Amino acid sequence: MKLGGRNAVVRELLPFASTSATVIIGANVEHVGRWGKPPIASFVASLDSSYAKYVARVAQQKAPGDVALLSRMLHELLLTFYQATSQIPQRVVYYRGGASQDQYFGVLQAEMKALRKAFKLLSADCKPRVTFIAVNKRHHLRAFPMNSSGENNVEPGTIIDAGVVDAHGFDFYLYGHKNDQGTTTPCHYTVLHDESALSAEDVHRLTFHLGFTLGRSTRSTSLVAPVYLARLAARRARCYMREVSDGPFKSKFDLAGPHDGIRNCMFFI
């Protein structure tokens, strides 16, 4: 990664990026696949106003919705943000991947509670406004342009927010990338909680622009960079997970973290 973690910067993401201390958090839970192995919870948080440089934390999630574990990880990220910027966060935009629609309510309750606890651990004056957005690519929606000029895929930046979305909620489908082969699949975003009263245009624009900030890609990505990076961090953590024997019929797994010298770098890229 160049420039301390920034390969590319998107200008004018949102007006509040320059007027208030805003943290973009990406969260994901990676299920390892092998029976008996606990899932890996991963979080990344932005460290600059360009939302291109991130720091990650990963841990074994021995129980779903472990508030103590989640709040400790989130507190470490917020503390790192404070040390890097000398600012207490005033706004948090939280993108949560790895959850199906039937899990949204439970995930929202547990992780909002963990966020509130992490804020208190950082400072009694830390009371940022939180926007909580669920991210899902596991759906069956496909769309095609009505007036295509040789290509049948939808152009990047296309938003679908009517007709096939919840009439009583705030959700949308975003085509964030260009697909050279096959049919492009949009990403489904659902705003579960919004204390900043962001407009639909602001959420759409921020989400689309975050697809351009992934340092390992020269083009936009289908997922927002924070969730993409959280997935990469979780998959990298698999390399640190080792099996500890606990008798002939039971195993325990220990997750060793990265060296302290690279802990706050984007080592997982």
Tab-separated table of C-alpha atoms in Angstrom:
chain	number	residue	atom	x	y	z
A	1	MET	CA	0.000	0.000	0.000
A	2	LYS	CA	1.285	3.452	-0.907
A	3	LEU	CA	1.081	6.733	0.978
A	4	GLY	CA	0.615	5.067	4.343
A	5	GLY	CA	-2.378	3.037	3.187
A	6	ARG	CA	-3.938	5.253	0.518
A	7	ASN	CA	-3.667	4.197	-3.106
A	8	ALA	CA	-6.526	6.401	-4.258
A	9	VAL	CA	-8.673	9.130	-2.743
A	10	VAL	CA	-12.196	10.106	-3.778
A	11	ARG	CA	-12.844	13.815	-3.421
A	12	GLU	CA	-16.001	15.295	-1.892
A	13	LEU	CA	-17.438	12.136	-0.361
A	14	LEU	CA	-19.885	14.015	1.841
A	15	PRO	CA	-19.999	17.504	3.335
A	16	PHE	CA	-19.731	16.192	6.914
A	17	ALA	CA	-16.403	14.516	6.118
A	18	SER	CA	-14.671	17.860	6.553
A	19	THR	CA	-16.946	19.391	9.188
A	20	SER	CA	-17.080	16.648	11.824
A	21	ALA	CA	-15.030	13.704	12.993
A	22	THR	CA	-16.607	10.788	11.140
A	23	VAL	CA	-15.621	7.140	11.488
A	24	ILE	CA	-16.603	4.559	8.888
A	25	ILE	CA	-16.754	1.079	10.429
A	26	GLY	CA	-17.021	-2.173	8.504
A	27	ALA	CA	-18.052	-5.333	10.355
A	28	ASN	CA	-18.266	-8.961	9.301
A	29	VAL	CA	-18.540	-12.418	10.848
A	30	GLU	CA	-16.677	-15.131	8.945
A	31	HIS	CA	-17.804	-18.708	9.495
A	32	VAL	CA	-14.707	-20.857	9.059
A	33	GLY	CA	-16.615	-23.845	7.711
A	34	ARG	CA	-15.032	-26.677	9.621
A	35	TRP	CA	-17.233	-28.162	12.314
A	36	GLY	CA	-16.206	-27.066	15.770
A	37	LYS	CA	-14.323	-23.957	14.716
A	38	PRO	CA	-15.778	-20.740	16.141
A	39	PRO	CA	-16.663	-17.926	13.731
A	40	ILE	CA	-14.289	-14.987	13.403
A	41	ALA	CA	-15.595	-11.486	14.086
A	42	SER	CA	-13.752	-8.716	12.282
A	43	PHE	CA	-14.008	-4.935	12.355
A	44	VAL	CA	-12.227	-2.202	10.436
A	45	ALA	CA	-12.394	1.541	11.081
A	46	SER	CA	-11.287	4.489	8.974
A	47	LEU	CA	-8.460	6.689	10.220
A	48	ASP	CA	-8.740	9.673	7.886
A	49	SER	CA	-11.297	11.915	6.213
A	50	SER	CA	-10.737	10.265	2.828
A	51	TYR	CA	-11.942	6.901	4.199
A	52	ALA	CA	-9.076	5.137	2.450
A	53	LYS	CA	-6.904	4.131	5.413
A	54	TYR	CA	-8.219	1.565	7.892
A	55	VAL	CA	-7.212	-0.364	10.971
A	56	ALA	CA	-8.572	-3.838	11.768
A	57	ARG	CA	-9.344	-6.011	14.775
A	58	VAL	CA	-10.256	-9.702	14.678
A	59	ALA	CA	-11.281	-12.189	17.369
A	60	GLN	CA	-12.962	-15.542	17.842
A	61	GLN	CA	-16.659	-15.157	18.524
A	62	LYS	CA	-17.436	-17.981	20.912
A	63	ALA	CA	-21.039	-16.865	21.433
A	64	PRO	CA	-23.266	-14.968	18.971
A	65	GLY	CA	-23.739	-11.354	19.965
A	66	ASP	CA	-21.005	-11.362	22.616
A	67	VAL	CA	-21.382	-7.720	23.656
A	68	ALA	CA	-18.296	-7.695	25.899
A	69	LEU	CA	-16.062	-8.968	23.085
A	70	LEU	CA	-17.552	-6.672	20.452
A	71	SER	CA	-17.370	-3.587	22.660
A	72	ARG	CA	-13.720	-4.296	23.489
A	73	MET	CA	-12.812	-4.590	19.806
A	74	LEU	CA	-14.774	-1.470	18.879
A	75	HIS	CA	-13.190	0.464	21.740
A	76	GLU	CA	-9.722	-0.419	20.423
A	77	LEU	CA	-10.684	0.886	16.988
A	78	LEU	CA	-12.135	4.118	18.362
A	79	LEU	CA	-9.068	4.616	20.549
A	80	THR	CA	-6.803	4.142	17.517
A	81	PHE	CA	-8.884	6.706	15.618
A	82	TYR	CA	-8.514	9.161	18.503
A	83	GLN	CA	-4.746	8.604	18.672
A	84	ALA	CA	-4.419	9.130	14.904
A	85	THR	CA	-6.623	12.228	14.635
A	86	SER	CA	-6.776	13.704	18.185
A	87	GLN	CA	-10.552	13.868	17.709
A	88	ILE	CA	-13.448	12.174	19.466
A	89	PRO	CA	-15.856	10.737	16.870
A	90	GLN	CA	-18.990	12.790	16.312
A	91	ARG	CA	-20.554	10.531	13.705
A	92	VAL	CA	-20.267	6.801	12.982
A	93	VAL	CA	-21.420	5.125	9.767
A	94	TYR	CA	-21.508	1.393	10.434
A	95	TYR	CA	-21.684	-1.089	7.543
A	96	ARG	CA	-22.500	-4.637	8.674
A	97	GLY	CA	-21.956	-7.582	6.342
A	98	GLY	CA	-22.385	-11.301	6.859
A	99	ALA	CA	-25.942	-11.225	8.233
A	100	SER	CA	-29.120	-12.467	6.573
A	101	GLN	CA	-32.354	-10.492	6.720
A	102	ASP	CA	-33.843	-12.635	9.485
A	103	GLN	CA	-30.806	-11.777	11.651
A	104	TYR	CA	-30.989	-8.015	11.208
A	105	PHE	CA	-32.943	-7.239	14.389
A	106	GLY	CA	-30.718	-9.336	16.659
A	107	VAL	CA	-27.536	-8.005	15.063
A	108	LEU	CA	-28.745	-4.413	15.389
A	109	GLN	CA	-29.648	-4.816	19.065
A	110	ALA	CA	-26.391	-6.530	20.062
A	111	GLU	CA	-23.993	-4.364	18.083
A	112	MET	CA	-25.646	-1.052	18.915
A	113	LYS	CA	-25.324	-2.022	22.579
A	114	ALA	CA	-21.653	-2.861	22.005
A	115	LEU	CA	-21.121	0.471	20.243
A	116	ARG	CA	-22.669	2.425	23.123
A	117	LYS	CA	-20.452	0.595	25.594
A	118	ALA	CA	-17.368	1.272	23.451
A	119	PHE	CA	-18.230	4.986	23.331
A	120	LYS	CA	-18.393	5.133	27.135
A	121	LEU	CA	-15.064	3.317	27.434
A	122	LEU	CA	-13.463	5.915	25.177
A	123	SER	CA	-14.898	8.969	26.919
A	124	ALA	CA	-17.948	10.037	28.867
A	125	ASP	CA	-18.335	12.839	26.307
A	126	CYS	CA	-18.255	10.454	23.341
A	127	LYS	CA	-21.828	10.335	22.060
A	128	PRO	CA	-21.622	10.170	18.273
A	129	ARG	CA	-24.630	9.788	16.029
A	130	VAL	CA	-24.768	6.310	14.507
A	131	THR	CA	-26.019	5.244	11.094
A	132	PHE	CA	-26.286	1.440	10.927
A	133	ILE	CA	-26.457	-0.122	7.445
A	134	ALA	CA	-26.767	-3.845	6.714
A	135	VAL	CA	-25.028	-5.128	3.576
A	136	ASN	CA	-26.148	-8.227	1.699
A	137	LYS	CA	-25.193	-9.749	-1.654
A	138	ARG	CA	-27.077	-13.009	-1.150
A	139	HIS	CA	-30.261	-12.251	-3.036
A	140	HIS	CA	-31.825	-13.099	-6.379
A	141	LEU	CA	-32.478	-9.678	-7.884
A	142	ARG	CA	-31.092	-9.076	-11.372
A	143	ALA	CA	-31.791	-6.067	-13.557
A	144	PHE	CA	-31.094	-5.163	-17.171
A	145	PRO	CA	-31.105	-1.803	-18.968
A	146	MET	CA	-34.102	-1.093	-21.172
A	147	ASN	CA	-32.038	0.797	-23.755
A	148	SER	CA	-28.705	-0.985	-23.890
A	149	SER	CA	-26.020	-0.091	-26.404
A	150	GLY	CA	-24.529	-3.526	-26.960
A	151	GLU	CA	-24.089	-4.297	-23.251
A	152	ASN	CA	-26.824	-5.913	-21.199
A	153	ASN	CA	-25.300	-5.101	-17.816
A	154	VAL	CA	-26.398	-2.143	-15.725
A	155	GLU	CA	-23.938	0.747	-15.486
A	156	PRO	CA	-22.039	1.292	-12.204
A	157	GLY	CA	-23.709	3.853	-9.970
A	158	THR	CA	-27.241	2.714	-10.779
A	159	ILE	CA	-29.590	2.786	-7.775
A	160	ILE	CA	-32.807	0.765	-7.504
A	161	ASP	CA	-34.910	2.176	-4.680
A	162	ALA	CA	-38.478	1.626	-5.864
A	163	GLY	CA	-40.702	-1.255	-6.864
A	164	VAL	CA	-38.651	-4.108	-5.403
A	165	VAL	CA	-37.713	-2.573	-2.038
A	166	ASP	CA	-39.507	-2.395	1.299
A	167	ALA	CA	-42.257	0.213	1.060
A	168	HIS	CA	-42.007	0.965	4.787
A	169	GLY	CA	-38.231	0.884	5.220
A	170	PHE	CA	-35.080	2.493	3.828
A	171	ASP	CA	-33.252	0.087	1.565
A	172	PHE	CA	-31.841	0.116	-1.937
A	173	TYR	CA	-29.874	-1.922	-4.457
A	174	LEU	CA	-26.636	-0.431	-5.747
A	175	TYR	CA	-24.651	-1.472	-8.797
A	176	GLY	CA	-21.205	-0.455	-7.611
A	177	HIS	CA	-18.944	-2.072	-10.188
A	178	LYS	CA	-18.598	-3.002	-13.840
A	179	ASN	CA	-18.618	-6.689	-14.695
A	180	ASP	CA	-16.755	-7.796	-17.822
A	181	GLN	CA	-18.183	-11.322	-17.793
A	182	GLY	CA	-21.563	-12.611	-16.685
A	183	THR	CA	-24.456	-10.735	-15.147
A	184	THR	CA	-23.681	-7.994	-12.664
A	185	THR	CA	-25.146	-8.554	-9.206
A	186	PRO	CA	-26.113	-5.489	-7.184
A	187	CYS	CA	-25.514	-5.158	-3.473
A	188	HIS	CA	-28.503	-4.714	-1.173
A	189	TYR	CA	-28.181	-2.059	1.533
A	190	THR	CA	-30.694	-1.640	4.358
A	191	VAL	CA	-30.521	1.334	6.730
A	192	LEU	CA	-31.585	-0.173	10.057
A	193	HIS	CA	-30.871	2.821	12.288
A	194	ASP	CA	-30.050	6.449	11.505
A	195	GLU	CA	-29.461	9.113	14.145
A	196	SER	CA	-27.903	11.564	11.669
A	197	ALA	CA	-31.070	11.868	9.567
A	198	LEU	CA	-29.041	11.432	6.388
A	199	SER	CA	-30.882	11.942	3.141
A	200	ALA	CA	-31.240	9.073	0.695
A	201	GLU	CA	-28.938	10.902	-1.716
A	202	ASP	CA	-26.215	11.230	0.923
A	203	VAL	CA	-26.371	7.527	1.795
A	204	HIS	CA	-26.365	6.548	-1.883
A	205	ARG	CA	-23.444	8.809	-2.717
A	206	LEU	CA	-21.321	7.786	0.270
A	207	THR	CA	-21.953	4.090	-0.342
A	208	PHE	CA	-21.104	4.315	-4.036
A	209	HIS	CA	-17.944	6.340	-3.428
A	210	LEU	CA	-16.716	3.910	-0.771
A	211	GLY	CA	-16.494	1.316	-3.522
A	212	PHE	CA	-13.588	3.294	-5.021
A	213	THR	CA	-11.409	3.415	-1.890
A	214	LEU	CA	-10.191	-0.194	-1.813
A	215	GLY	CA	-6.422	-0.005	-2.166
A	216	ARG	CA	-5.966	-3.369	-3.867
A	217	SER	CA	-8.285	-2.554	-6.762
A	218	THR	CA	-7.931	0.020	-9.537
A	219	ARG	CA	-11.674	-0.020	-10.210
A	220	SER	CA	-14.767	0.256	-8.075
A	221	THR	CA	-15.899	-2.823	-6.170
A	222	SER	CA	-19.323	-4.362	-5.724
A	223	LEU	CA	-19.067	-4.094	-1.924
A	224	VAL	CA	-18.229	-0.999	0.071
A	225	ALA	CA	-14.546	-1.021	1.006
A	226	PRO	CA	-15.073	-1.285	4.811
A	227	VAL	CA	-17.012	-4.557	4.533
A	228	TYR	CA	-14.623	-5.864	1.875
A	229	LEU	CA	-11.663	-5.127	4.160
A	230	ALA	CA	-13.399	-6.697	7.157
A	231	ARG	CA	-13.823	-9.881	5.124
A	232	LEU	CA	-10.166	-9.838	4.115
A	233	ALA	CA	-9.111	-9.360	7.739
A	234	ALA	CA	-11.273	-12.288	8.863
A	235	ARG	CA	-9.907	-14.564	6.153
A	236	ARG	CA	-6.373	-13.523	7.024
A	237	ALA	CA	-7.113	-14.425	10.641
A	238	ARG	CA	-7.654	-18.021	9.559
A	239	CYS	CA	-3.893	-18.221	9.101
A	240	TYR	CA	-3.439	-17.353	12.768
A	241	MET	CA	-5.932	-19.917	14.064
A	242	ARG	CA	-4.342	-23.058	15.416
A	243	GLU	CA	-5.914	-26.163	16.850
A	244	VAL	CA	-5.188	-27.031	20.456
A	245	SER	CA	-5.942	-30.635	21.367
A	246	ASP	CA	-8.346	-31.147	24.232
A	247	GLY	CA	-8.732	-34.895	24.367
A	248	PRO	CA	-9.447	-37.414	21.618
A	249	PHE	CA	-12.964	-36.198	20.822
A	250	LYS	CA	-12.791	-32.464	21.365
A	251	SER	CA	-10.645	-29.651	20.027
A	252	LYS	CA	-10.053	-26.072	21.013
A	253	PHE	CA	-8.886	-23.337	18.712
A	254	ASP	CA	-6.591	-20.480	19.577
A	255	LEU	CA	-6.404	-17.307	17.488
A	256	ALA	CA	-3.003	-15.644	17.639
A	257	GLY	CA	-3.061	-12.025	16.501
A	258	PRO	CA	-0.552	-10.179	14.313
A	259	HIS	CA	2.680	-8.723	15.658
A	260	ASP	CA	2.273	-5.429	17.514
A	261	GLY	CA	4.496	-3.736	14.945
A	262	ILE	CA	1.938	-4.239	12.166
A	263	ARG	CA	-1.232	-4.361	14.226
A	264	ASN	CA	-2.355	-0.890	13.182
A	265	CYS	CA	-1.326	-1.292	9.543
A	266	MET	CA	-3.360	-2.723	6.685
A	267	PHE	CA	-1.419	-5.988	6.888
A	268	PHE	CA	-4.409	-8.058	5.739
A	269	ILE	CA	-4.432	-6.567	2.217
